[in-house]
Coordinates of C-alpha atoms in Angstrom, one line a residue:
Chain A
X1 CA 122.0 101.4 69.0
X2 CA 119.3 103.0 67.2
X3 CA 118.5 99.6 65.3
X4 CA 118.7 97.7 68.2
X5 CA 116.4 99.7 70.9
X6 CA 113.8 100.1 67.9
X7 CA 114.2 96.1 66.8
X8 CA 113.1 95.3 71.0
X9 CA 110.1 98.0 70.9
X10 CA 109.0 96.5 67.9
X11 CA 108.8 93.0 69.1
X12 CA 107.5 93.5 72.3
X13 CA 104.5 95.6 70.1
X14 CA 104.2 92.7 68.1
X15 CA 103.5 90.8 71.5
X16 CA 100.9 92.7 72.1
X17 CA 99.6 92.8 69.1
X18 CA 99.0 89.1 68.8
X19 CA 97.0 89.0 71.5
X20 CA 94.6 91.4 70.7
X21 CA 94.6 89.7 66.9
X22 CA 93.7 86.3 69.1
X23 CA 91.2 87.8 71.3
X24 CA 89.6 89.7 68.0
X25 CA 89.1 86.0 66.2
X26 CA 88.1 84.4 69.8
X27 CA 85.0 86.6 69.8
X28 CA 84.2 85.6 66.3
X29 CA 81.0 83.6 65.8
X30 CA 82.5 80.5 64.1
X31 CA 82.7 76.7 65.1
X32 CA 85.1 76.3 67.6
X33 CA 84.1 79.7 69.1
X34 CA 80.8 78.6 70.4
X35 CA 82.0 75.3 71.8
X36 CA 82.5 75.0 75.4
X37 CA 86.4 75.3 76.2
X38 CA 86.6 72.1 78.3
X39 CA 85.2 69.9 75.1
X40 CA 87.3 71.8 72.4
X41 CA 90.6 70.8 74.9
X42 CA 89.4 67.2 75.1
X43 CA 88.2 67.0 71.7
X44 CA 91.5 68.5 69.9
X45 CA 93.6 66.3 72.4
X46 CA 92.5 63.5 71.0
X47 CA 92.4 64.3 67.7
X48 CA 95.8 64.9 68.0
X49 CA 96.6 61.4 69.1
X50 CA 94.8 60.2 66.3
X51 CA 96.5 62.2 63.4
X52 CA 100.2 60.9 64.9
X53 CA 98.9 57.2 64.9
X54 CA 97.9 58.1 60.6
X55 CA 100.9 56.3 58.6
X56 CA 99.2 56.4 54.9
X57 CA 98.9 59.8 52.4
X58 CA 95.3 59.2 52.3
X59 CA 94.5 59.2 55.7
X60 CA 96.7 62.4 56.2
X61 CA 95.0 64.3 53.5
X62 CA 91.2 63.7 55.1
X63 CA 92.4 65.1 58.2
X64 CA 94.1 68.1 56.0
X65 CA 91.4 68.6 54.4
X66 CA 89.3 68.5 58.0
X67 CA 92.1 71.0 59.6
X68 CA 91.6 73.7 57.0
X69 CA 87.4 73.4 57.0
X70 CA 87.5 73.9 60.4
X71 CA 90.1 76.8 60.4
X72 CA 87.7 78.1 57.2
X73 CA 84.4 78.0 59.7
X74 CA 86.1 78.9 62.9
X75 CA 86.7 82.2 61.0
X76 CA 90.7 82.1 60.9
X77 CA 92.3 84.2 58.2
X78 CA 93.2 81.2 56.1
X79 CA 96.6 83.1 54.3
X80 CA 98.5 84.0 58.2
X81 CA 97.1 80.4 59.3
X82 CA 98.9 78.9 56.5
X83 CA 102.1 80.4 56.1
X84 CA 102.6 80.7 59.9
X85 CA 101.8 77.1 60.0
X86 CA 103.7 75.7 57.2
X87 CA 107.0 77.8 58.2
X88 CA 107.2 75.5 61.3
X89 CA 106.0 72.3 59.2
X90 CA 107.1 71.9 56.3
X91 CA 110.7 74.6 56.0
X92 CA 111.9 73.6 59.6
X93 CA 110.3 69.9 59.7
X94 CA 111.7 69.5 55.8
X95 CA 115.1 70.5 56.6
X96 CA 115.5 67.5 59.3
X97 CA 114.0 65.1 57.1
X98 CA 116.2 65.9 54.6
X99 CA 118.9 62.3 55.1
X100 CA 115.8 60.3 55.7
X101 CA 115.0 60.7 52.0
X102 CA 118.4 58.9 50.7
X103 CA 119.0 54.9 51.0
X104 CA 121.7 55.6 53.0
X105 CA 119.6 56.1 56.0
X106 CA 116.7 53.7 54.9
X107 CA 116.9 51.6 52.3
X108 CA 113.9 51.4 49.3
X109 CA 112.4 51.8 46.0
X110 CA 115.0 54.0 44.0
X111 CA 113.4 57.3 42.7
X112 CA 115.7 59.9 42.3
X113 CA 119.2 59.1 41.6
X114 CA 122.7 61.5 42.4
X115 CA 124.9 58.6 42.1
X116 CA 124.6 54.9 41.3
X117 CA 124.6 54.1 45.0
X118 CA 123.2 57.6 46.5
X119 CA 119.5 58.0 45.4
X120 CA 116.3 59.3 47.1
X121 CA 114.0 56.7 48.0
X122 CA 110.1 56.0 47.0
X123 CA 109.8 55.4 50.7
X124 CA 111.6 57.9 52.2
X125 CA 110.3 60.4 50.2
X126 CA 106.7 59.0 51.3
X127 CA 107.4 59.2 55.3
X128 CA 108.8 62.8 54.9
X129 CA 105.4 64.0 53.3
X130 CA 103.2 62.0 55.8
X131 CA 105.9 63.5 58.7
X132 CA 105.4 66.9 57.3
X133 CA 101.8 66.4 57.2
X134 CA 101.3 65.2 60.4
X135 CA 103.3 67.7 62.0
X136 CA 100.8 70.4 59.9
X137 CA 98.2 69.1 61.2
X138 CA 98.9 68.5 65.0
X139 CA 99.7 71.9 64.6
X140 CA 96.9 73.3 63.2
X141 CA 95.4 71.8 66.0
X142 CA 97.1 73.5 67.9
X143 CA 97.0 76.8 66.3
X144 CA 93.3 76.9 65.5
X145 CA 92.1 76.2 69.6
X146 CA 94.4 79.1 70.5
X147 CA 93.3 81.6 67.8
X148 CA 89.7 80.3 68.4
X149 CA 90.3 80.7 72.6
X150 CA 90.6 83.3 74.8
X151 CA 93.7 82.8 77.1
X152 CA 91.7 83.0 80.0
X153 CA 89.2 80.4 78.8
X154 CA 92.0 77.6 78.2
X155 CA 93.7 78.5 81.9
X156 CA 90.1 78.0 83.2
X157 CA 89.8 74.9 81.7
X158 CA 92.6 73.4 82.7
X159 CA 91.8 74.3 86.4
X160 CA 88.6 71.6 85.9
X161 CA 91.1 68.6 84.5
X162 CA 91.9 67.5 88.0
X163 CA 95.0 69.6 87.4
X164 CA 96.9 70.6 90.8
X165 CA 95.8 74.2 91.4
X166 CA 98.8 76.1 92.2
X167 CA 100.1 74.7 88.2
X168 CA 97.5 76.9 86.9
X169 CA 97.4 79.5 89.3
X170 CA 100.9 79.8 88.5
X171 CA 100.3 79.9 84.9
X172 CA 97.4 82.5 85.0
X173 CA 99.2 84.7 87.2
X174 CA 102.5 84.7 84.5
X175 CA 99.8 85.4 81.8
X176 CA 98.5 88.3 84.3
X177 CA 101.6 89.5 84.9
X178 CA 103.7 89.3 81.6
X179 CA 101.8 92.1 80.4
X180 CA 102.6 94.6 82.8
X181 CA 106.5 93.5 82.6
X182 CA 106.2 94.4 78.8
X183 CA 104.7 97.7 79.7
X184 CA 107.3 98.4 82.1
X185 CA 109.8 97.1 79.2
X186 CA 108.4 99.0 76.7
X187 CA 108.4 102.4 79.1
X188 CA 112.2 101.9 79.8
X189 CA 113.1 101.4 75.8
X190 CA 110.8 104.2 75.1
X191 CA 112.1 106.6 77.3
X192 CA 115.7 105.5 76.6
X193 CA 114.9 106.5 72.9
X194 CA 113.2 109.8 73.7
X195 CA 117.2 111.0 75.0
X196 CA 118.6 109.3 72.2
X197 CA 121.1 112.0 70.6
X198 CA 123.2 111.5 68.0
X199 CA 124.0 107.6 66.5
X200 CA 125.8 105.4 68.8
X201 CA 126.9 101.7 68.4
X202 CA 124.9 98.4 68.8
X203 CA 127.4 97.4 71.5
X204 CA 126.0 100.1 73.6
X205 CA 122.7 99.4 72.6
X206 CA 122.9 95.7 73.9
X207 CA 124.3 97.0 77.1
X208 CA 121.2 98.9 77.9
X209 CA 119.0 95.8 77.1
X210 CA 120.8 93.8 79.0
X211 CA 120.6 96.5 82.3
X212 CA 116.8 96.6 81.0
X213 CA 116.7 92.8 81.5
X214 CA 118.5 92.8 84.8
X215 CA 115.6 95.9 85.8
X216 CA 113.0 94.3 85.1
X217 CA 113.8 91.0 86.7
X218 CA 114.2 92.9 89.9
X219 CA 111.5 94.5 89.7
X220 CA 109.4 91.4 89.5
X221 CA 110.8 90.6 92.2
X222 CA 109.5 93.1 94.3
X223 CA 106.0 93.1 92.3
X224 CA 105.7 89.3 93.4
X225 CA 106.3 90.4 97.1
X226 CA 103.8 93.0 96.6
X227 CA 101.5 90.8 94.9
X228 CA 101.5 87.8 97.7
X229 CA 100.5 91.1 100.4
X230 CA 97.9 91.4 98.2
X231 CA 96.8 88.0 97.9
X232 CA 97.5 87.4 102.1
X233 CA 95.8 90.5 103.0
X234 CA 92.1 88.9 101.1
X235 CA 92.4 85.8 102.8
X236 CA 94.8 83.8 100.8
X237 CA 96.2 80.8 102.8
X238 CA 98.4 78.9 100.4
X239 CA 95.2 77.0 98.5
X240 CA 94.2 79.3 96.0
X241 CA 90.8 78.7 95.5
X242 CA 88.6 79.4 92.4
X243 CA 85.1 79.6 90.9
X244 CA 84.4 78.3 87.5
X245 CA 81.6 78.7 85.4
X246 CA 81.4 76.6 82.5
X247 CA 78.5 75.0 80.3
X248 CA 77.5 72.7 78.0
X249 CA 75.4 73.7 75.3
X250 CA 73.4 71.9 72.2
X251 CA 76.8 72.7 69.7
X252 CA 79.2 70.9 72.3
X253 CA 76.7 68.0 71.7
X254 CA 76.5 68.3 67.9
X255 CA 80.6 68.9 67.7
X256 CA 81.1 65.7 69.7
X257 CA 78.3 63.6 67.6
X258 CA 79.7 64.8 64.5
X259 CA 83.1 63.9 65.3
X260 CA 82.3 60.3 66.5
X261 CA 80.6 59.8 63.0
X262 CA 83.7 61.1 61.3
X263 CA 85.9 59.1 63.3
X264 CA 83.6 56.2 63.1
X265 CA 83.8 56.2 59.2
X266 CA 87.8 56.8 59.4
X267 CA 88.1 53.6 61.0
X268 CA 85.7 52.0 58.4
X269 CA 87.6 53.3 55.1
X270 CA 91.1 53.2 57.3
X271 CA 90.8 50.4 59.8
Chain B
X1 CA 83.0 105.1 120.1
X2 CA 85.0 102.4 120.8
X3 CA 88.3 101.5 119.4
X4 CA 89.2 99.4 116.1
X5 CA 92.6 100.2 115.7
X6 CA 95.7 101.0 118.9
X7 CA 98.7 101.5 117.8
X8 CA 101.6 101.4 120.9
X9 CA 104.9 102.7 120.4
X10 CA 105.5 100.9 117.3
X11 CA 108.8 100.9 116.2
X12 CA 109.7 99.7 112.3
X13 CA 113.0 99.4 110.8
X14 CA 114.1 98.1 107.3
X15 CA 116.3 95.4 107.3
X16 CA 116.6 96.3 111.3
X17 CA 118.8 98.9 110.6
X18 CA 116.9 101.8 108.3
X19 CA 114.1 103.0 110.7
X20 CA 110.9 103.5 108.5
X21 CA 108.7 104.0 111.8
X22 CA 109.4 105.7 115.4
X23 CA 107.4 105.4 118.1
X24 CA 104.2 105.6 116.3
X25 CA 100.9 105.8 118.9
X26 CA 97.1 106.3 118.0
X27 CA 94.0 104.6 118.1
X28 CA 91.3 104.6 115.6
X29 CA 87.4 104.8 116.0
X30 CA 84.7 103.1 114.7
X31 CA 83.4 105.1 111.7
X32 CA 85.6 107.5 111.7
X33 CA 87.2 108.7 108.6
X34 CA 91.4 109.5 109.3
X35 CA 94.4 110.7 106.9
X36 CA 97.4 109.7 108.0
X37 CA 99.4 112.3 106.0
X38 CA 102.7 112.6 104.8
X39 CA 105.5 113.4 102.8
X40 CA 106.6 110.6 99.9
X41 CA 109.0 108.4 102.0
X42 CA 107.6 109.5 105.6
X43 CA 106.3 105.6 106.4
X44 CA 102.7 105.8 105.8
X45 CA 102.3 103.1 103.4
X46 CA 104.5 100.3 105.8
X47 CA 101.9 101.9 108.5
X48 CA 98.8 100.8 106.6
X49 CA 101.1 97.4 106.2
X50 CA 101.9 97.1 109.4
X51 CA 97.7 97.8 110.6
X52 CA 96.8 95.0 108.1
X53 CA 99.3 92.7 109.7
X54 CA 101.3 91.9 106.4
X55 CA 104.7 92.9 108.3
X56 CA 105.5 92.9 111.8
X57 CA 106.9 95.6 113.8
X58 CA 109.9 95.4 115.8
X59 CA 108.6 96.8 118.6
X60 CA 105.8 98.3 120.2
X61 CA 102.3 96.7 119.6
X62 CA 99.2 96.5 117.5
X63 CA 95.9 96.0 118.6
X64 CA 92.7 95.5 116.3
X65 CA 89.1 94.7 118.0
X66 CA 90.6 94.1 121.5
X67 CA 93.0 91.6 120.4
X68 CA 96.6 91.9 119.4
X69 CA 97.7 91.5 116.3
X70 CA 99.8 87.9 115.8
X71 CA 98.6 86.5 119.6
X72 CA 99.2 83.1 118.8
X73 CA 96.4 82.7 121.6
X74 CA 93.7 85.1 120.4
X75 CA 94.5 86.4 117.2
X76 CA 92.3 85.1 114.5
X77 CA 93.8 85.7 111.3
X78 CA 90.4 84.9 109.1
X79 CA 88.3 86.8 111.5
X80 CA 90.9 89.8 110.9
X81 CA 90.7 89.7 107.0
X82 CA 86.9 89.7 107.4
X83 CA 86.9 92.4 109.4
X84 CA 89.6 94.3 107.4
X85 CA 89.9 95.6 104.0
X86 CA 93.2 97.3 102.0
X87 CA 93.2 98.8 99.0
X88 CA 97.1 99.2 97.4
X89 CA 98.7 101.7 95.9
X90 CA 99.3 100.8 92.7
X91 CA 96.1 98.8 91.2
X92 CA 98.4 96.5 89.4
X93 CA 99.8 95.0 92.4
X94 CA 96.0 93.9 93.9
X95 CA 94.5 93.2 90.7
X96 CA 96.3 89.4 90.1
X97 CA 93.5 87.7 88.4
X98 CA 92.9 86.8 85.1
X99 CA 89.3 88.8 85.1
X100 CA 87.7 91.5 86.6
X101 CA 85.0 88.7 88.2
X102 CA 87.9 86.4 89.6
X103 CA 89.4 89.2 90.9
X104 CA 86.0 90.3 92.7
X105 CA 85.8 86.5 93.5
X106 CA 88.8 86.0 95.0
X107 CA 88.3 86.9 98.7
X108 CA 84.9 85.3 99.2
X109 CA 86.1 82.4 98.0
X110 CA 89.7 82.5 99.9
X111 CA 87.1 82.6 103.2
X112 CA 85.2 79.3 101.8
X113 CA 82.2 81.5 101.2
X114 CA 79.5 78.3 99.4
X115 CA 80.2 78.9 95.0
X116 CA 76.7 79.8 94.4
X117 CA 76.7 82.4 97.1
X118 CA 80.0 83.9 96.0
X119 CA 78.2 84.2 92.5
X120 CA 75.7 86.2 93.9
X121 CA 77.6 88.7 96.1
X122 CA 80.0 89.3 93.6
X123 CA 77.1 89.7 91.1
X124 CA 75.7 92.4 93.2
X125 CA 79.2 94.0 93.7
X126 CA 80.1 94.2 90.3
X127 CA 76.5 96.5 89.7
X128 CA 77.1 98.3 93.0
X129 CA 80.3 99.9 91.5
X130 CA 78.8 100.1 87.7
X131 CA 81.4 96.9 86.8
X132 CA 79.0 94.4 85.4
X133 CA 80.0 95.3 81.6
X134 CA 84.0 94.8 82.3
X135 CA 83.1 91.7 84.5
X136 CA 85.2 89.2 82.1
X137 CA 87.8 91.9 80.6
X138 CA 91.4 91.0 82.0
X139 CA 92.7 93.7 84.2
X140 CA 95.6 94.8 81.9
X141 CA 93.0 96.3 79.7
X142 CA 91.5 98.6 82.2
X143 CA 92.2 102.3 82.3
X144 CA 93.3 103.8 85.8
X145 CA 90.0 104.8 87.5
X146 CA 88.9 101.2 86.4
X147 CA 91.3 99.4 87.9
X148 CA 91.0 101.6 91.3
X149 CA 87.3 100.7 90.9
X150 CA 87.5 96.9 90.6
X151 CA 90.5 97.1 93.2
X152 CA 88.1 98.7 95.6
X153 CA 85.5 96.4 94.9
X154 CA 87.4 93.5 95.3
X155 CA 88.2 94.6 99.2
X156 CA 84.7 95.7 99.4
X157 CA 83.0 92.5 98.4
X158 CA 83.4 90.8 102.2
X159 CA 82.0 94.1 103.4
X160 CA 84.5 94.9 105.9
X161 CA 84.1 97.2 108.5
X162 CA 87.7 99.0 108.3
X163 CA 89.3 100.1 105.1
X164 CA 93.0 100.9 105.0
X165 CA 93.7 102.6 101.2
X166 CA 96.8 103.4 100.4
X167 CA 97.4 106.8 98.2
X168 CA 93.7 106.0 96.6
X169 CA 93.1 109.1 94.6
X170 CA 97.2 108.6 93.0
X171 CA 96.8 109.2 88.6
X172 CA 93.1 109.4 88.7
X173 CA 91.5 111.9 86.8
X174 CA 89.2 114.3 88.5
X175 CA 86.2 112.3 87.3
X176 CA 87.4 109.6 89.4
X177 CA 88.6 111.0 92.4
X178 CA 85.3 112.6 92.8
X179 CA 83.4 108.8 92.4
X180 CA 86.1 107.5 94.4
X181 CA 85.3 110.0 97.3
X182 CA 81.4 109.8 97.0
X183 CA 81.8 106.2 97.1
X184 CA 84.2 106.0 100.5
X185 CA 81.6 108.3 101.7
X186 CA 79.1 106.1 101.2
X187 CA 80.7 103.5 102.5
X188 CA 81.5 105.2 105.9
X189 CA 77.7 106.3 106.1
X190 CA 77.2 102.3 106.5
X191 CA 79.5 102.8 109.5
X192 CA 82.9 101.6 107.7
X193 CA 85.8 103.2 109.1
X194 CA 88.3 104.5 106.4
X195 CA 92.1 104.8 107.0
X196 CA 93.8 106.2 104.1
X197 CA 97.4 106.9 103.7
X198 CA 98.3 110.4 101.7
X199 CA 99.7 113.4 100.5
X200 CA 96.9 114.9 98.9
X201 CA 95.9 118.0 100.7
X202 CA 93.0 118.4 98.5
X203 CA 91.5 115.1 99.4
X204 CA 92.3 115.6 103.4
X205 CA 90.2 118.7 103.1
X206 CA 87.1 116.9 101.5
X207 CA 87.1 113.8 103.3
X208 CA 88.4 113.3 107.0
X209 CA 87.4 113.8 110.6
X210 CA 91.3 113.6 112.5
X211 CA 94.5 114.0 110.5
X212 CA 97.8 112.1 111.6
X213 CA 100.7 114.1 110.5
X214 CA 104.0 112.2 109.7
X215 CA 106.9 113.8 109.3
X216 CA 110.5 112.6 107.7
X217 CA 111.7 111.7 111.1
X218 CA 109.4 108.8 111.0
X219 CA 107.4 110.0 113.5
X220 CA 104.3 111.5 114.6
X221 CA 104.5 115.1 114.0
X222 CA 101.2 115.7 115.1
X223 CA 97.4 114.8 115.4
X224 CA 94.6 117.1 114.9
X225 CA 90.7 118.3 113.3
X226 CA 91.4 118.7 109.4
X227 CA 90.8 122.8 109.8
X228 CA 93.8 122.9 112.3
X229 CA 96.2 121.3 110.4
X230 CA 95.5 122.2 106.6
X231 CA 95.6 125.9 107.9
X232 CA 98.5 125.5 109.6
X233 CA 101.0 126.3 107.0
X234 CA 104.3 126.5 109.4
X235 CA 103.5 123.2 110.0
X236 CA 103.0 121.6 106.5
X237 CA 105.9 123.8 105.2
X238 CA 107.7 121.6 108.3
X239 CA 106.9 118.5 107.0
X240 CA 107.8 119.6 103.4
X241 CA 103.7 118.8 102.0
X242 CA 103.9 122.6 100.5

């Protein structure tokens, strides 16, 4: 019981504490910090198309190479980026890749060999590393605009993509609201511990997170009702309108030059 | 003074079976300042509800600036919201947005106020209640009296001329409370009349004109000047507020 109630405190902390560790870095001065929100989201979107057309080593390793400098000027603790990163990318992406190294699934070049017809491929073994590659960098991408971003900044950007209001209403009233359904978590577990006697088992333990669950979800409920009052009695209609404030500055013109020269020479050395 | 607020035998029942209201009657005044106070559980926050039309009563009617409330011939909804302003309970609950200027933003803009206009009022709001430095901090991250501030100032932005609050001075520190009172004060020297729904003696001694006593009944106990009632201990002993 015990482990249990402590293991959900923890983690819901540890919620909490990655967002404060993303807003800390999001008010950093680095790159990607003082761009305008709407150009990083275009910007990294295509990028990301980019790096999943890449089939060759080479071209993989310039945008590698690109990820981490911008990560290393965007003022991102290189160590978490990494490992975080590289769990996802390379341990889970490796482990499926794993048949597509032996002839058996794709037939090649013989480089490694377990039997006389069982052997790892020059091939395969190529297309795992450009896979696991590619999947490092899309999500670097990834990582970097949402360590470099406020939450609040993305939402608002999405509102100006022509993207049907009541999507990111929706999605910046869950971000609103999930913190004050942790809190209300957190309280229950906390209070739960604080008449903890003796030891009791885990089965008991998951009871009581499961009833938590079950609490909380009702009392979303009635928080949504309350919340819609709310909204209704300031003149809310059903078109939830908003005000956005977003500009352009000299950077957002350098980033995007700078980017069309790099691309531009890409094509030139990688056509 | 003429009359925001009537309130005729209004009659409000949960589920139609658990009565929350009983034949409730009493008008309100321009600029006046009235407690309606009670017990926790007596029905003074579905009152405030019901006066800000966000549930409907089963009987009896409401009238707000001549009209009645949910006349499909002469009720004006976006005239009402204008005109009325109501502060919740639990800050949480009001304050939906993503930052404390959206959520200062949000009624002038529900009421197709122009964008550059809404920038401006809410610009002078946010400096009228000392909010300009939190102005793009997420509301999670606010301390109590904060949120009550930015909950108030949210209502306040469209300037309207009554303000229902529900148990506004509820876990604030005394710091607080007393800004929170100067600044209702304030309000109502601008003529805004201020409804507020509570059990706090103290602040029904500082701040009212008329009290409305409920009771657990549901009902009206009584009505009264502030110095009749909060001397009156037989009678709050009645309604179990001491």
């Amino acid at each position: 019981m015990d482990n249990f109630l402590e293991k959900t405190i923890l983690s819901i902390q540890s919620v909490f504490e990655d967002m404060f560790y993303s807003d800390a870095i999001s008010v950093k001065k680095g790159i990607m910090q003082s761009l305008d929100t709407r150009i990083k989201l275009i910007s990294l979107f295509v990028l990301l198309i980019i790096v999943n057309f890449g089939k060759t080593i080479s071209f993989m390793t310039i945008f590698l190479i690109y990820t981490l400098l911008l990560a290393y000027f965007s003022k991102i603790p290189l160590k978490t980026y990494i490992v975080r990163v590289s769990a996802v990318s390379i341990f889970f992406t490796g482990i499926v890749l794993i048949p597509s190294l032996f002839n058996v699934v794709k037939e090649g070049q013989p480089l490694v060999y377990f039997t006389k017809n069982f052997y790892i491929t020059k091939e395969g073994l190529k297309s795992a590393i450009v896979f696991m590659m590619r999947s490092f960098i899309s999500l670097s991408f990834v990582y970097i605009l949402a360590l470099s971003t406020k939450w609040v900044e993305i939402l608002k950007a999405l509102r100006t993509f022509k993207i049907p209001r009541i999507f990111t209403a929706t999605l910046e009233m869950a971000l609103r609201y999930i913190f004050l359904l942790l809190e209300i978590a957190i309280n229950m577990f906390l209070a739960r511990k604080s008449r903890n006697v003796g030891k009791s088992d885990s089965s008991e333990g998951r009871k009581f997170v499961a009833s938590a669950m079950a609490n909380v979800l009702i009392r979303s409920q009635q928080l949504s009702d309350d919340v819609y009052n709310a909204m209704v009695s300031r003149g809310y209609k059903g078109e939830y309108k908003t005000i956005t404030t977003f500009k352009i500055t000299f950077y957002d013109y350098i980033w995007i030059g700078f980017n069309i020269t790099f691309l531009s020479i890409l094509w030139y050395i990688h056509p | 003074m003429s009359t925001v607020f009537e309130l005729k035998n209004v009659y409000y029942s949960y589920n139609k079976s658990v009565p929350a209201l009983i034949d409730i009657s009493f008008e309100v005044k321009k600029r006046e300042k009235l407690i309606l106070l009670g017990a926790n559980g007596s029905g003074k926050s579905t009152l405030l509800k019901l006066m800000d039309n966000l549930i409907y009563p089963d009987k009896g009617e409401i009238w707000a600036f001549g009209k009645l409330l949910g006349d499909k011939k002469t009720f004006d909804e976006y005239e009402f919201r204008k005109k009325v302003g109501f502060v919740f309970q639990n800050s949480d609950v009001q304050l939906f947005n993503t930052t404390v200027f959206d959520e200062v933003a949000f009624a002038p803009l529900q009421m197709s106020l122009k964008k550059d206009e809404v920038q401006k009022i809410v610009e002078e709001t946010l400096i009228s209640f000392g909010l300009e430095k939190l102005k793009d901090r997420p509301p999670h991250r606010l301390s109590g009296g904060e949120k009550k501030k930015v909950a108030l100032a949210s209502v306040m932005v469209i300037n309207p001329e009554v303000l229902l609050l529900d148990e506004p001075t509820n876990g604030l520190d005394p710091r607080s409370k007393k800004w929170l009172l100067g600044k209702l004060q304030e309000l109502n020297k601008k003529d805004t009349t201020i409804v507020i729904a509570t059990h706090d003696l103290d602040m029904a001694a500082k701040f009212c004109d008329r009290i409305i006593v409920l009771n657990e009944n549901h009902t009206i106990e009584t009505i009264g000047k502030p110095e009749e009632i909060l001397n009156n201990e037989e009678l709050l002993l009645k309604v179990n507020l001491i």
